[in-house]
C-alpha positions as a printed Julia matrix, in Angstrom:
189×3 Matrix{Float64}:
   0.02  -0.08    0.19
   1.28   3.7    -0.19
  -0.13   6.62   -1.48
   1.64   9.71   -3.71
   0.27  13.31   -2.72
   1.12  16.3    -5.11
  -0.1   20.07   -4.74
   0.16  22.0    -7.95
  -0.86  24.42  -10.33
  -1.51  22.55  -13.32
   0.38  25.65  -16.47
  -2.12  24.07  -19.19
  -5.16  21.42  -19.42
  -4.27  21.13  -22.97
  -0.85  18.82  -21.02
  -0.31  15.29  -22.46
   1.72  13.33  -20.14
   3.24  14.93  -17.48
   3.5   13.84  -14.32
   3.7   15.19  -11.26
   5.32  13.0    -9.0
   6.04   9.03  -10.02
   7.6    6.17   -8.58
  10.04   4.46  -10.46
  12.18   0.93  -10.39
  15.57  -0.36  -12.38
  12.9   -2.58  -14.44
  11.06   0.25  -15.51
   7.93   0.0   -13.95
   6.4    2.59  -12.34
   3.37   4.43  -10.72
   2.73   8.06  -11.32
  -0.16  10.76  -10.6
  -0.42  12.02  -14.39
  -2.33  15.14  -16.01
  -4.13  14.03  -19.59
  -2.49  11.54  -20.9
  -5.09   9.39  -22.46
  -8.15  12.29  -21.93
  -6.43  15.43  -22.14
  -7.93  17.49  -18.97
  -8.41  14.41  -16.36
  -5.75  13.35  -13.77
  -5.1    9.64  -13.93
  -2.93   6.72  -12.29
   0.46   6.28  -14.27
   1.63   3.27  -14.66
   4.1    1.72  -17.35
   2.15   0.29  -20.35
  -1.06   0.99  -18.49
  -0.9   -2.09  -16.5
  -2.06  -0.5   -13.65
  -3.66   2.5   -15.35
  -7.58   2.07  -15.5
  -8.64   3.91  -19.29
 -11.82   4.34  -19.23
 -11.8    7.86  -17.56
 -15.12   9.23  -19.52
 -16.96   9.29  -16.55
 -13.98  11.65  -14.07
 -14.43  15.24  -14.28
 -11.94  17.97  -16.28
  -9.36  20.0   -14.35
 -10.64  23.47  -14.06
  -7.34  24.69  -12.12
  -4.91  27.25  -13.98
  -1.66  28.24  -13.09
  -3.06  30.94  -10.69
  -4.64  27.95   -8.13
  -3.1   25.37   -6.34
  -4.74  21.81   -6.47
  -3.98  18.86   -4.06
  -3.73  15.23   -6.75
  -3.86  12.38   -4.24
  -3.4    8.4    -5.42
  -4.11   5.91   -3.03
  -2.98   1.96   -3.61
  -4.86  -0.39   -1.35
  -3.57  -3.47   -2.77
  -5.81  -3.6    -5.92
  -8.04  -0.7    -5.04
  -6.43   2.71   -6.61
  -8.44   5.86   -5.44
  -7.79   9.16   -6.61
  -8.41  12.65   -4.34
  -8.45  16.09   -5.45
  -8.27  18.11   -2.54
  -8.92  15.48    0.26
 -12.45  14.49   -2.12
 -12.63  11.08   -4.33
 -11.7   12.03   -7.89
 -11.88   8.09   -9.41
 -12.41   4.83   -8.13
 -10.86   1.45   -9.45
  -9.7   -1.51   -9.14
  -6.44  -2.8   -11.08
  -6.09  -5.63  -13.51
  -2.74  -7.0   -12.03
  -1.22  -7.07   -8.8
   0.04  -3.93   -7.04
   3.55  -2.96   -8.14
   5.99  -3.06   -5.02
   8.75  -0.66   -5.17
  11.86  -1.41   -3.15
  15.54  -0.57   -2.73
  16.29  -0.14   -6.22
  13.39   2.81   -6.27
  13.75   6.62   -8.37
  11.67   9.33   -7.34
  10.55  11.63  -10.2
   9.22  15.04  -10.35
   8.52  16.68  -13.77
   9.38  13.99  -16.29
   6.47  11.18  -17.35
   9.03   8.52  -16.45
  13.61   7.77  -16.43
  13.13   6.1   -20.33
  10.24   8.84  -21.35
  11.22  10.21  -25.11
   8.5   13.91  -26.27
   7.02  16.39  -24.63
   6.83  14.01  -20.89
   6.85  16.76  -18.75
   3.9   18.39  -16.53
   4.2   21.95  -17.17
   3.26  24.07  -14.43
   5.05  23.83  -10.43
   4.9   21.81   -8.15
   4.54  23.55   -4.56
   4.93  19.71   -2.73
   5.25  16.22   -3.1
   5.57  13.49   -1.0
   5.19   9.44   -0.89
   3.54   7.67    2.25
   4.34   4.35    2.36
   0.17   3.21    3.92
  -3.04   3.42    2.47
  -3.82   7.14    3.39
  -7.43   8.0     3.75
 -10.23  10.9     2.94
 -10.18  12.58    6.07
  -6.24  12.28    6.61
  -5.6   14.01    2.8
  -7.98  16.5     3.51
  -5.71  17.11    7.08
  -2.73  17.63    4.83
  -1.46  21.21    4.38
   1.24  22.15    1.81
   4.55  23.2     3.2
   4.24  21.68    6.46
   4.97  18.03    8.48
   1.75  17.22    9.47
   0.35  13.47   10.34
   1.16  11.02    9.84
   4.92  11.48    8.86
   5.42  11.12    4.46
   8.37   8.61    3.74
   9.36  11.31    1.24
   8.97  15.17    0.9
   9.49  17.11   -1.21
   8.63  21.26    0.03
  10.82  23.29   -2.43
  10.84  25.97    0.28
  14.64  26.07    1.09
  15.2   26.35   -2.55
  16.33  23.04   -2.85
  14.99  19.61   -4.21
  15.55  18.05   -1.09
  13.57  14.77    0.17
  13.84  16.31    4.09
  13.0   12.62    4.86
  16.88  11.86    3.79
  14.87   8.69    1.78
  16.35   9.35   -1.16
  19.4   11.49   -0.28
  21.0   11.75   -4.81
  18.46  14.85   -6.29
  19.21  16.67   -9.45
  17.52  19.14  -11.28
  17.36  18.44  -15.38
  15.52  19.54  -18.67
  14.75  22.88  -17.56
  13.42  22.01  -13.95
  14.24  25.27  -11.91
  13.77  26.16   -8.4
  11.57  29.41   -8.15
   9.82  31.03   -5.3
   9.32  27.95   -3.57
   8.36  25.7    -6.15
C-alpha cells in the first residue's frame, strides 16, 4: 500500500502525459500522478504500459485549476484498489487488473518527467509546490488535513517542499537529487 500526494498548479489543461510524481524501479516499472495522457485535462494513475491504469475515464471530472490555483492531487493504492483524490475528495476509483507493484531499494522518484525513459514532451507543465510519498494507504480525512509545506500527520516516507530553494527529500529516504530538462526552483516551487 502507498499514497502519492502533490500540490500543483497546471500551466495549461491541454498538456499530455506529464507526471507530477513518479515512483520507478530499475525494471522501468512505475506508478505516477499524471495529467491528461489518455483524456485531456483528467488526472490518472499512470503506470508502465497502463498495467495499473484505468483507461476508461469518460465519467471522471475535468481539471479546472489553472496556473494561479493550487490543487492537491493524491493517488491511494490499497491492495488492488486505486483511489484518486482532488483536494481530499474522491475523484475516481477502480480496481486494477493486475497485482500492485512493490517499490524497494532500487526505486527512483521522478518529479515532473513521466518516467526515466520518457521520450518527447512528457513533462508536467506547471509548478509543484509540495510532493510526498507515504508507505501506507491514507484515507480522505487524512488527505484533507494535510497542508503543503508542513509535515502533518502521518509522517511521509519522502517529502519535497522546495521551500529551502533546493530539491531535497526532507526525510532523507532519497538523498540523491538533480535537476534536468529545464527544471528550475523558483519561489518555493
